[in-house]
CSV table of C-alpha atoms in Angstrom, one decimal:
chain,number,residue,atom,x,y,z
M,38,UNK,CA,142.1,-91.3,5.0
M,39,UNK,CA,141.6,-87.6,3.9
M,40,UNK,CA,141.1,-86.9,0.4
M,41,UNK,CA,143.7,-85.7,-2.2
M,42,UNK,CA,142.0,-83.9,-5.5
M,43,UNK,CA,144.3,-84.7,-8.3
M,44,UNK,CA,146.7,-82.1,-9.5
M,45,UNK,CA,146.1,-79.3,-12.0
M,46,UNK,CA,144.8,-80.6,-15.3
M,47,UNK,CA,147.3,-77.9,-17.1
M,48,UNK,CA,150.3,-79.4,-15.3
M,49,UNK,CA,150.1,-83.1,-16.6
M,50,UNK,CA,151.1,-85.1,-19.5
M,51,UNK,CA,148.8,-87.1,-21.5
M,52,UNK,CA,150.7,-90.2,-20.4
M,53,UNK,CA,149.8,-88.4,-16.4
M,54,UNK,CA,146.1,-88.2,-17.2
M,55,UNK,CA,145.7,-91.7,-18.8
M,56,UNK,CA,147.3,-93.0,-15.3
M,57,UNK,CA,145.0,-90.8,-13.6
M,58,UNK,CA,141.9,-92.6,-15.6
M,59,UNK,CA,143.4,-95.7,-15.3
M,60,UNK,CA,143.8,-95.8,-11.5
M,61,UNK,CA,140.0,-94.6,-10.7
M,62,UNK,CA,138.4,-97.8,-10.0
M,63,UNK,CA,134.6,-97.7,-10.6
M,64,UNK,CA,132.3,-100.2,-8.9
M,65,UNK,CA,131.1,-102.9,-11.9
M,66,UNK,CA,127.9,-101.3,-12.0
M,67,UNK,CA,127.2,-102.9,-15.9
M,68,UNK,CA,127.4,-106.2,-13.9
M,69,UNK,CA,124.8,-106.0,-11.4
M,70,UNK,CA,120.9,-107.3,-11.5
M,71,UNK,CA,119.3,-105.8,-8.6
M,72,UNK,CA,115.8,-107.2,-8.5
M,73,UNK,CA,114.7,-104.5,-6.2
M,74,UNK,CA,113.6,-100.6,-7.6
M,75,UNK,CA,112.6,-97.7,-6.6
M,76,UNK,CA,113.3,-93.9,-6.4
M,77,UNK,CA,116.6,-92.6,-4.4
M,78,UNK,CA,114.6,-89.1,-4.1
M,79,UNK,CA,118.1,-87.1,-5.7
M,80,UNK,CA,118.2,-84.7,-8.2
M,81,UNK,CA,120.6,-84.1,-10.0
M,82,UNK,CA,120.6,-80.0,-10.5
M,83,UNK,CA,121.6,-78.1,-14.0
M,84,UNK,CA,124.3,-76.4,-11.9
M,85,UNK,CA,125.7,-79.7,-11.1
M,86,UNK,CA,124.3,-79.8,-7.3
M,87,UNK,CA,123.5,-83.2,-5.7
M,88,UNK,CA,120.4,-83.1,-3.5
M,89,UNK,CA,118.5,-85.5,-1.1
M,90,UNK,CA,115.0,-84.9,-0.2
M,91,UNK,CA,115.5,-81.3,-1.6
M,92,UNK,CA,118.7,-80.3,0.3
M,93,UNK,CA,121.7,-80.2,-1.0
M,94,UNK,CA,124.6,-82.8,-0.4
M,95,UNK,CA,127.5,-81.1,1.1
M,96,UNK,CA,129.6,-83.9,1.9
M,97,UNK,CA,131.5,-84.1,-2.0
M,98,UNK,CA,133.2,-87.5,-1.0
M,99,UNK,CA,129.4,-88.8,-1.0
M,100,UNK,CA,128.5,-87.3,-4.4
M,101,UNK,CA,132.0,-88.7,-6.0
M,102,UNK,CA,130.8,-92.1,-4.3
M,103,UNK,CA,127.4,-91.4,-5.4
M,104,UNK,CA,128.7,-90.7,-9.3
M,105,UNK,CA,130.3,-93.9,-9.2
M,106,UNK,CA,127.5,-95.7,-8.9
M,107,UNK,CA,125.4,-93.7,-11.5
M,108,UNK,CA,124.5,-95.0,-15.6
M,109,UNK,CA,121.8,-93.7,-17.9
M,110,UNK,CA,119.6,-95.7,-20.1
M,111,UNK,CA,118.5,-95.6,-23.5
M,112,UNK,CA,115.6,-93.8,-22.4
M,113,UNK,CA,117.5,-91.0,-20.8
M,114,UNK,CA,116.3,-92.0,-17.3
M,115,UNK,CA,119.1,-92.1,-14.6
M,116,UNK,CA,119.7,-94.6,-12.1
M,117,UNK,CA,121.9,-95.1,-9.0
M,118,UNK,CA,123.0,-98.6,-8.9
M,119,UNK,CA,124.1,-101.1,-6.2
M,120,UNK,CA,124.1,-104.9,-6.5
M,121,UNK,CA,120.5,-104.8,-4.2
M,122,UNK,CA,118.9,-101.9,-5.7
M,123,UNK,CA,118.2,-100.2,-8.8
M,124,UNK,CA,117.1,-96.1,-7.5
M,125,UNK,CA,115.7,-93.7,-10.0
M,126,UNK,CA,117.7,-90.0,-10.0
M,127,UNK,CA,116.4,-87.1,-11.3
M,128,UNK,CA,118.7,-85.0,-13.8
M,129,UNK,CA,118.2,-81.5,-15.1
M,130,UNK,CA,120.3,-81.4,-17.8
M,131,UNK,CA,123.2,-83.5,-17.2
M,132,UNK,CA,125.2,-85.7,-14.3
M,133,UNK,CA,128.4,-83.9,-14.5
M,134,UNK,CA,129.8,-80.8,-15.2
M,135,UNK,CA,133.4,-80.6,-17.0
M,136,UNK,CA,135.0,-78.0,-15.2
M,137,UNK,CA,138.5,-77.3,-16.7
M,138,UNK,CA,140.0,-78.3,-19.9
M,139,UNK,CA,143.4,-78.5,-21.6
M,140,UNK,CA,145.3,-80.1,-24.3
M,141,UNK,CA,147.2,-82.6,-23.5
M,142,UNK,CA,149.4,-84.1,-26.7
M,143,UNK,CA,147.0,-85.1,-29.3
M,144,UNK,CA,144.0,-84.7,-26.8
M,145,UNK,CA,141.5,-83.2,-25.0
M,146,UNK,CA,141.8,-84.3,-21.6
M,147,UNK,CA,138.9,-82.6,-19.4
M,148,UNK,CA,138.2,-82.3,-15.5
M,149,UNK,CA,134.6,-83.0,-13.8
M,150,UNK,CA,132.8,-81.3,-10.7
M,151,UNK,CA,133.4,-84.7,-9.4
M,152,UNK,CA,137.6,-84.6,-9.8
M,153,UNK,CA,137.3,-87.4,-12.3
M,154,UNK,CA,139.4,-87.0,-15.7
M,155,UNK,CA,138.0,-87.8,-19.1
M,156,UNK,CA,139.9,-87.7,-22.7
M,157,UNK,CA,137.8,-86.8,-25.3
M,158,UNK,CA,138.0,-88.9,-27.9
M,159,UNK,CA,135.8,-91.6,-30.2
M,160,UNK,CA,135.2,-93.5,-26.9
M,161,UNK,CA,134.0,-90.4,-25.0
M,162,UNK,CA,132.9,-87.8,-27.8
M,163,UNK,CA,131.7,-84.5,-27.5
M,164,UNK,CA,128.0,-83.3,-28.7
M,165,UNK,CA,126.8,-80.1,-29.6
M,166,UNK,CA,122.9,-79.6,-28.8
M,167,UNK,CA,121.1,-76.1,-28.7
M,168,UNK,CA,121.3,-73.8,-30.8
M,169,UNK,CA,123.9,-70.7,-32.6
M,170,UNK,CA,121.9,-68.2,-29.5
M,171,UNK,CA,122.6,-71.1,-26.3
M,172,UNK,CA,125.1,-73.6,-27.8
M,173,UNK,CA,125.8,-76.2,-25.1
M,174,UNK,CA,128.4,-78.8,-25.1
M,175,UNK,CA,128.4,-82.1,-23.6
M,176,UNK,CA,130.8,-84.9,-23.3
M,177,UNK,CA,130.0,-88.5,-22.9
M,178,UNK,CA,131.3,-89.6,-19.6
M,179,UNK,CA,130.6,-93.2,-18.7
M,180,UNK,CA,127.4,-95.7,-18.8
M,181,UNK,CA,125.6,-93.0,-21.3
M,182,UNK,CA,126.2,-90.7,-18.6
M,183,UNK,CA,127.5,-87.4,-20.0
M,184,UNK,CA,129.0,-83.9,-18.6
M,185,UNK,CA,128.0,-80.6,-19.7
M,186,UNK,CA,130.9,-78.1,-20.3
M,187,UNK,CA,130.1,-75.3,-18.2
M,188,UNK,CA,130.9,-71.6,-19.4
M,189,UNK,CA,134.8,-70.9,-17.9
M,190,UNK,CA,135.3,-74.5,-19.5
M,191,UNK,CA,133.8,-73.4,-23.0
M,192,UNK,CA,136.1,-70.8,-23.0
M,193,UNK,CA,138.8,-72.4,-22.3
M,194,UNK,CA,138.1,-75.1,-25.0
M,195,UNK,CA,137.9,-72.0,-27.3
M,196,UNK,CA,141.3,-70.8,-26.5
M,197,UNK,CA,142.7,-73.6,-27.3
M,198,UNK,CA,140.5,-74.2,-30.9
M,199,UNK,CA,141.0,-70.1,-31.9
M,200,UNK,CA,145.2,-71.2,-31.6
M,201,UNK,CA,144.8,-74.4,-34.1
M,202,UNK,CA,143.2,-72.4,-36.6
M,203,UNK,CA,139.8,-74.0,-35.6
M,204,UNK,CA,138.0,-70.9,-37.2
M,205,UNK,CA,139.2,-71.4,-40.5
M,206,UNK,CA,137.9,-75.2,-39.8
M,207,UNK,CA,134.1,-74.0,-39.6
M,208,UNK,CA,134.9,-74.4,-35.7
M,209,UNK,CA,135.6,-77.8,-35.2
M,210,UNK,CA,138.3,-79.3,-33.1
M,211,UNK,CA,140.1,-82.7,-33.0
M,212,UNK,CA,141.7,-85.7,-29.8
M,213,UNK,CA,142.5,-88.6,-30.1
M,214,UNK,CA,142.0,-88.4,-33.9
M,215,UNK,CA,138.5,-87.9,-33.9
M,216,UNK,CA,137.1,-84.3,-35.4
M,217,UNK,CA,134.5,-82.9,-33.1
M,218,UNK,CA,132.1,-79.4,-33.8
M,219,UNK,CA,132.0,-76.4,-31.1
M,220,UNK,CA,129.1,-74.7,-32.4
M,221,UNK,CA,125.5,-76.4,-33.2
């Protein structure tokens, strides 16, 4: 069955995306126990490029399989989970990359290199890290998994906070009723 990406973020309702979320059903990774470990030999690259043994993975239905199955732990390690095995993943800066962004009602609703959508919000917040010379913006995904907001995304994010007045707020912006900072 070939795969169908999901339609232009700009073009749906909030009610549209929330279906979206609702519909994506992730393997019930918190319930598993593998008792085996080990390394998977990925990486995870800042760019948001999966890679095996140091080449890339081209096929993106495996790397959307792949994120499924992905959750970080409290000491920033990542792993790759499956009910038999528990494999370590190497990862630059972050798993995902958001790669579009619009307003959607009262929220943030926001597109990853992987075609999933996530609505920023007090269950997946944005953080600002770096500093006012490299700002970088991250929002928390799934399983302390977070995405990073690439540059076009940034942008776009800024459109939208420059036409609610968010300069005049000290740059800060708001979905799903929580207040969130753009700048470090």
């Amino acid at each position: 069955m070939p795969y169908e990406p999901p339609p232009y973020l700009a073009s749906l309702t909030l009610a549209e995306i929330a279906e979206l979320v609702a519909q994506r059903k992730l393997p019930p990774v918190e319930g598993w126990a593998p008792q085996k470990q080990g390394d998977s030999f990925m990486r995870i690259a800042a760019d948001g490029t999966w890679y095996h043994e140091g080449s890339p993975i081209r096929r993106e239905a495996m790397v959307r399989a792949f994120a499924g199955l992905l959750k970080r732990e409290a000491d920033g390690q990542h792993w790759l989970v499956t009910p038999f095995e528990k494999l370590t993943i190497a990862v630059e800066d972050a798993a995902f990359i958001a790669v579009d962004c619009a307003r959607a009602g009262d929220a943030l609703a926001f597109r990853l290199n992987t075609d999933d959508f996530v609505i920023a919000g007090p269950e997946h917040p944005l953080r600002v890290a770096g500093d006012a010379e490299n700002p970088a913006l991250y929002l928390d995904v799934r399983r302390g998994c977070e995405a990073r907001i690439n540059r076009s995304t940034w942008a776009q994010l800024a459109e939208i906070a420059l036409a609610e007045g968010a300069e005049a707020k000290g740059w800060h912006i708001a979905s799903q009723g929580t207040d969130f900072a753009l700048l470090p």
